[in-house]
CSV table of C-alpha atoms in Angstrom, one decimal:
chain,number,residue,atom,x,y,z
A,30,MET,CA,-86.1,-39.8,-11.5
A,31,PRO,CA,-86.5,-43.0,-9.4
A,32,LYS,CA,-83.5,-45.1,-8.9
A,33,THR,CA,-83.8,-48.1,-11.2
A,34,THR,CA,-81.4,-50.1,-13.2
A,35,ARG,CA,-83.9,-50.4,-16.1
A,36,SER,CA,-85.0,-47.9,-18.7
A,37,LYS,CA,-87.9,-48.0,-21.1
A,38,ASN,CA,-85.6,-46.6,-23.7
A,39,ALA,CA,-83.9,-49.5,-25.5
A,40,LEU,CA,-80.6,-47.6,-26.0
A,41,LEU,CA,-80.3,-46.8,-22.3
A,42,ALA,CA,-81.5,-50.3,-21.3
A,43,SER,CA,-78.7,-51.8,-23.3
A,44,LEU,CA,-76.0,-50.1,-21.2
A,45,PRO,CA,-74.4,-52.1,-18.4
A,46,ASN,CA,-76.1,-51.3,-15.1
A,47,GLU,CA,-73.0,-49.6,-13.7
A,48,ASN,CA,-72.9,-47.1,-16.6
A,49,PHE,CA,-76.6,-46.4,-16.4
A,50,LEU,CA,-76.5,-45.7,-12.7
A,51,GLN,CA,-73.7,-43.2,-13.3
A,52,MET,CA,-75.9,-41.4,-15.8
A,53,LEU,CA,-79.1,-41.6,-13.7
A,54,PRO,CA,-78.6,-38.4,-11.6
A,55,MET,CA,-78.2,-36.4,-14.9
A,56,LEU,CA,-81.4,-37.8,-16.4
A,57,GLU,CA,-84.7,-35.9,-16.2
A,58,ARG,CA,-88.1,-37.3,-17.2
A,59,CYS,CA,-90.2,-35.2,-19.4
A,60,GLU,CA,-93.5,-35.4,-21.3
A,61,LEU,CA,-93.6,-35.4,-25.1
A,62,VAL,CA,-96.6,-33.4,-26.2
A,63,TYR,CA,-98.1,-34.0,-29.6
A,64,HIS,CA,-96.8,-31.4,-32.2
A,65,GLU,CA,-94.4,-29.9,-29.7
A,66,GLU,CA,-91.2,-28.6,-31.3
A,67,ILE,CA,-88.1,-30.1,-29.5
A,68,TYR,CA,-85.8,-27.9,-31.4
A,69,GLY,CA,-85.8,-26.1,-34.7
A,70,ALA,CA,-83.4,-26.0,-37.7
A,71,GLY,CA,-80.3,-24.0,-36.7
A,72,ASP,CA,-81.1,-24.2,-32.9
A,73,VAL,CA,-78.4,-25.0,-30.4
A,74,ILE,CA,-79.2,-28.4,-29.0
A,75,GLU,CA,-79.5,-27.8,-25.3
A,76,HIS,CA,-80.7,-31.3,-24.4
A,77,VAL,CA,-80.6,-34.8,-25.9
A,78,TYR,CA,-83.7,-37.0,-25.5
A,79,PHE,CA,-84.2,-40.7,-25.0
A,80,PRO,CA,-87.9,-41.5,-25.8
A,81,GLU,CA,-89.6,-44.1,-23.6
A,82,SER,CA,-92.8,-43.9,-25.5
A,83,GLY,CA,-94.1,-41.8,-28.3
A,84,ILE,CA,-92.2,-40.7,-31.4
A,85,ILE,CA,-90.1,-37.7,-32.5
A,86,SER,CA,-89.8,-36.8,-36.2
A,87,LEU,CA,-86.8,-35.3,-37.8
A,88,LEU,CA,-87.8,-33.0,-40.6
A,89,ALA,CA,-85.8,-31.2,-43.3
A,90,VAL,CA,-87.0,-27.6,-43.8
A,91,VAL,CA,-87.7,-26.7,-47.4
A,92,GLY,CA,-88.5,-23.1,-47.9
A,93,SER,CA,-90.4,-21.0,-45.3
A,94,ASN,CA,-93.6,-23.2,-45.1
A,95,SER,CA,-92.6,-26.7,-46.2
A,96,SER,CA,-90.8,-29.6,-44.6
A,97,LEU,CA,-90.2,-33.3,-45.3
A,98,GLU,CA,-89.6,-36.0,-42.7
A,99,VAL,CA,-86.2,-37.6,-43.0
A,100,GLY,CA,-86.3,-39.8,-39.9
A,101,ILE,CA,-88.4,-40.9,-36.9
A,102,VAL,CA,-87.2,-42.0,-33.5
A,103,GLY,CA,-89.0,-44.0,-30.9
A,104,ASN,CA,-87.8,-45.8,-27.8
A,105,GLU,CA,-85.2,-47.6,-29.8
A,106,GLY,CA,-82.9,-44.5,-29.9
A,107,MET,CA,-82.3,-40.9,-29.1
A,108,ILE,CA,-82.7,-37.3,-30.4
A,109,GLY,CA,-79.6,-35.2,-30.5
A,110,ILE,CA,-77.1,-37.3,-32.5
A,111,PRO,CA,-75.4,-34.2,-33.8
A,112,VAL,CA,-74.1,-33.6,-30.3
A,113,PHE,CA,-72.5,-37.0,-30.3
A,114,LEU,CA,-70.9,-36.2,-33.6
A,115,GLY,CA,-69.4,-33.0,-32.2
A,116,VAL,CA,-72.0,-30.5,-33.7
A,117,ALA,CA,-73.7,-28.1,-31.4
A,118,THR,CA,-76.7,-27.1,-33.6
A,119,SER,CA,-79.3,-29.0,-35.6
A,120,ASP,CA,-79.9,-28.8,-39.3
A,121,ASN,CA,-83.3,-30.4,-38.9
A,122,LEU,CA,-86.6,-29.6,-37.1
A,123,ALA,CA,-87.4,-32.1,-34.4
A,124,VAL,CA,-91.2,-32.4,-33.6
A,125,VAL,CA,-93.2,-34.8,-31.4
A,126,GLN,CA,-95.2,-36.9,-33.8
A,127,GLY,CA,-96.6,-39.2,-31.1
A,128,ALA,CA,-97.3,-38.2,-27.5
A,129,GLY,CA,-95.4,-40.0,-24.7
A,130,PHE,CA,-92.5,-39.6,-22.3
A,131,ALA,CA,-88.8,-39.3,-22.5
A,132,THR,CA,-85.8,-38.9,-20.3
A,133,ARG,CA,-83.4,-36.1,-21.3
A,134,MET,CA,-80.0,-34.8,-20.2
A,135,THR,CA,-78.1,-31.6,-20.9
A,136,SER,CA,-75.8,-31.8,-23.9
A,137,LYS,CA,-72.9,-30.9,-21.7
A,138,ASP,CA,-73.5,-33.9,-19.4
A,139,PHE,CA,-74.1,-36.1,-22.5
A,140,ILE,CA,-70.8,-35.1,-24.1
A,141,PHE,CA,-69.0,-35.9,-20.8
A,142,GLU,CA,-70.6,-39.3,-20.5
A,143,SER,CA,-70.2,-40.2,-24.2
A,144,GLU,CA,-66.5,-39.4,-23.9
A,145,ARG,CA,-66.0,-41.3,-20.7
A,146,SER,CA,-68.0,-44.5,-21.5
A,147,VAL,CA,-66.8,-46.9,-24.1
A,148,ASP,CA,-70.0,-48.8,-23.9
A,149,LEU,CA,-72.1,-45.7,-24.5
A,150,GLN,CA,-69.9,-44.9,-27.5
A,151,ARG,CA,-70.4,-48.3,-29.0
A,152,ILE,CA,-74.2,-48.2,-28.6
A,153,LEU,CA,-74.4,-44.7,-30.0
A,154,LYS,CA,-72.3,-45.6,-33.0
A,155,LYS,CA,-74.7,-48.5,-33.8
A,156,PHE,CA,-77.7,-46.2,-33.4
A,157,THR,CA,-76.1,-43.5,-35.6
A,158,HIS,CA,-75.6,-46.1,-38.3
A,159,SER,CA,-79.2,-47.2,-38.1
A,160,LEU,CA,-80.5,-43.6,-38.2
A,161,MET,CA,-78.3,-42.9,-41.3
A,162,THR,CA,-79.7,-46.0,-43.0
A,163,GLN,CA,-83.2,-44.9,-42.2
A,164,ILE,CA,-82.6,-41.4,-43.6
A,165,SER,CA,-80.9,-42.6,-46.8
A,166,GLN,CA,-83.5,-45.3,-47.4
A,167,SER,CA,-86.4,-42.9,-46.8
A,168,ALA,CA,-84.9,-40.5,-49.3
A,169,ALA,CA,-84.7,-43.2,-52.0
A,170,CYS,CA,-88.2,-44.4,-51.1
A,171,ASN,CA,-89.7,-40.9,-51.5
A,172,ARG,CA,-88.0,-40.5,-54.9
A,173,TYR,CA,-88.9,-43.9,-56.4
A,174,HIS,CA,-91.9,-45.5,-54.8
A,175,PRO,CA,-95.6,-44.8,-55.3
A,176,ILE,CA,-97.6,-42.8,-52.7
A,177,GLU,CA,-99.6,-45.8,-51.5
A,178,ALA,CA,-96.5,-47.9,-50.8
A,179,ARG,CA,-94.8,-44.9,-49.0
A,180,MET,CA,-97.9,-44.3,-46.9
A,181,ALA,CA,-98.2,-47.9,-45.9
A,182,ARG,CA,-94.5,-47.9,-44.9
A,183,TRP,CA,-94.9,-44.8,-42.9
A,184,LEU,CA,-98.0,-46.0,-41.0
A,185,LEU,CA,-96.3,-49.3,-40.2
A,186,MET,CA,-93.1,-47.5,-39.0
A,187,THR,CA,-95.2,-45.3,-36.8
A,188,ARG,CA,-97.1,-48.2,-35.4
A,189,ASP,CA,-93.9,-50.1,-34.6
A,190,ARG,CA,-92.5,-47.2,-32.6
A,191,MET,CA,-95.7,-46.2,-30.9
A,192,ARG,CA,-96.4,-49.9,-30.2
A,193,SER,CA,-100.1,-49.1,-30.8
A,194,ASP,CA,-102.6,-49.5,-33.7
A,195,GLU,CA,-104.0,-46.0,-32.9
A,196,PHE,CA,-102.3,-42.6,-33.0
A,197,GLN,CA,-103.0,-39.0,-33.8
A,198,ILE,CA,-102.1,-37.5,-37.2
A,199,THR,CA,-103.4,-34.7,-39.3
A,200,GLN,CA,-103.4,-35.1,-43.1
A,201,GLU,CA,-101.3,-31.9,-43.4
A,202,PHE,CA,-98.7,-33.5,-41.1
A,203,LEU,CA,-98.9,-36.8,-43.0
A,204,SER,CA,-98.2,-34.9,-46.3
A,205,ASN,CA,-95.0,-33.6,-44.8
A,206,MET,CA,-94.1,-37.1,-43.7
A,207,ILE,CA,-94.2,-38.7,-47.1
A,208,GLY,CA,-93.4,-35.7,-49.2
A,209,VAL,CA,-96.5,-35.2,-51.3
A,210,ARG,CA,-99.3,-32.6,-51.6
A,211,ARG,CA,-102.2,-32.8,-49.2
A,212,GLU,CA,-104.6,-33.6,-52.1
A,213,ALA,CA,-102.6,-36.8,-52.8
A,214,VAL,CA,-102.7,-37.8,-49.2
A,215,ASN,CA,-106.4,-37.3,-49.0
A,216,LYS,CA,-106.9,-39.6,-52.0
A,217,ALA,CA,-104.6,-42.3,-50.7
A,218,ALA,CA,-106.1,-42.1,-47.2
A,219,SER,CA,-109.7,-42.3,-48.6
A,220,ASP,CA,-108.6,-45.4,-50.6
A,221,PHE,CA,-107.1,-47.0,-47.5
A,222,GLN,CA,-110.4,-46.4,-45.6
A,223,HIS,CA,-112.5,-47.7,-48.5
A,224,ARG,CA,-110.5,-50.9,-48.5
A,225,GLY,CA,-110.8,-51.3,-44.7
A,226,LEU,CA,-107.1,-50.9,-44.0
A,227,VAL,CA,-107.4,-47.9,-41.7
A,228,SER,CA,-110.0,-45.8,-40.0
A,229,TYR,CA,-109.4,-42.0,-39.8
A,230,VAL,CA,-111.8,-39.8,-37.7
A,231,ARG,CA,-111.0,-36.3,-36.6
A,232,GLY,CA,-107.3,-36.6,-36.5
A,233,ASN,CA,-107.2,-40.1,-34.9
A,234,LEU,CA,-106.0,-42.9,-37.1
A,235,SER,CA,-106.5,-46.6,-36.4
A,236,ILE,CA,-104.8,-49.4,-38.3
A,237,LEU,CA,-107.3,-52.2,-39.0
A,238,GLN,CA,-105.4,-54.6,-41.2
A,239,LYS,CA,-101.7,-54.6,-40.4
A,240,SER,CA,-101.0,-57.6,-42.6
A,241,GLU,CA,-102.5,-56.0,-45.6
A,242,LEU,CA,-100.5,-52.8,-45.1
A,243,GLU,CA,-97.4,-55.0,-44.9
A,244,LYS,CA,-98.3,-56.4,-48.3
A,245,LEU,CA,-98.8,-52.9,-49.8
A,246,ALA,CA,-95.7,-51.4,-48.2
A,247,CYS,CA,-92.5,-51.2,-50.2
A,248,THR,CA,-89.4,-53.2,-49.3
A,249,CYS,CA,-88.0,-50.1,-47.5
A,250,TYR,CA,-90.2,-50.9,-44.5
A,251,ARG,CA,-88.3,-54.1,-43.5
A,252,ILE,CA,-84.9,-52.4,-44.2
A,253,ILE,CA,-85.5,-49.6,-41.7
A,254,SER,CA,-87.8,-51.4,-39.2
A,255,PRO,CA,-86.6,-51.1,-35.6
A,256,PRO,CA,-85.6,-54.3,-33.7
A,257,ASN,CA,-88.5,-56.5,-32.5
A,258,ALA,CA,-91.0,-54.7,-34.7
């Protein structure tokens, strides 16, 4: 990785330069491939990831063939928080939802750095709190809010973290994201297209009217939006 005092990951970028430079030799840049599994439920977390672009989804596995998204992480945070909390394995499935790049480091190196650096501890505690807020708010949203509002929230959350109005998504994957059957997703997606809010062609979705989606989204969107969304 080139020697620089800046990172495209907001969490790493908020570290004092001295701290970041100490971590730099331990960081490895890697590509995030769409639909790639970073780790599965029950897997030992060998590396922690700091996305620079793209998105990684955290999914709770329900039965053998079903899953539900409980959180998404873009360049505002990291994947592998259980390691920071002293847990070696993951209870969730981590899957690349939006292609991009990340830097990663071994869990062993990460534990050493997080124990050594007070600044890194402080930043990780704040991110852990924000991720917990996102997970709890998403659970409440999936229980109480209508499909259209949940879909609008999810599309806006993805847009904010991808920093793009266009991204890949299958309707099957989207049904896992908002916790409804595929038929319900098809109906809501068709309605959004008919109203000119989005365009969806062969797995590629484009947001056409962000302001209208914001009106349609539930209040959960603003509660769990990343900084500078």
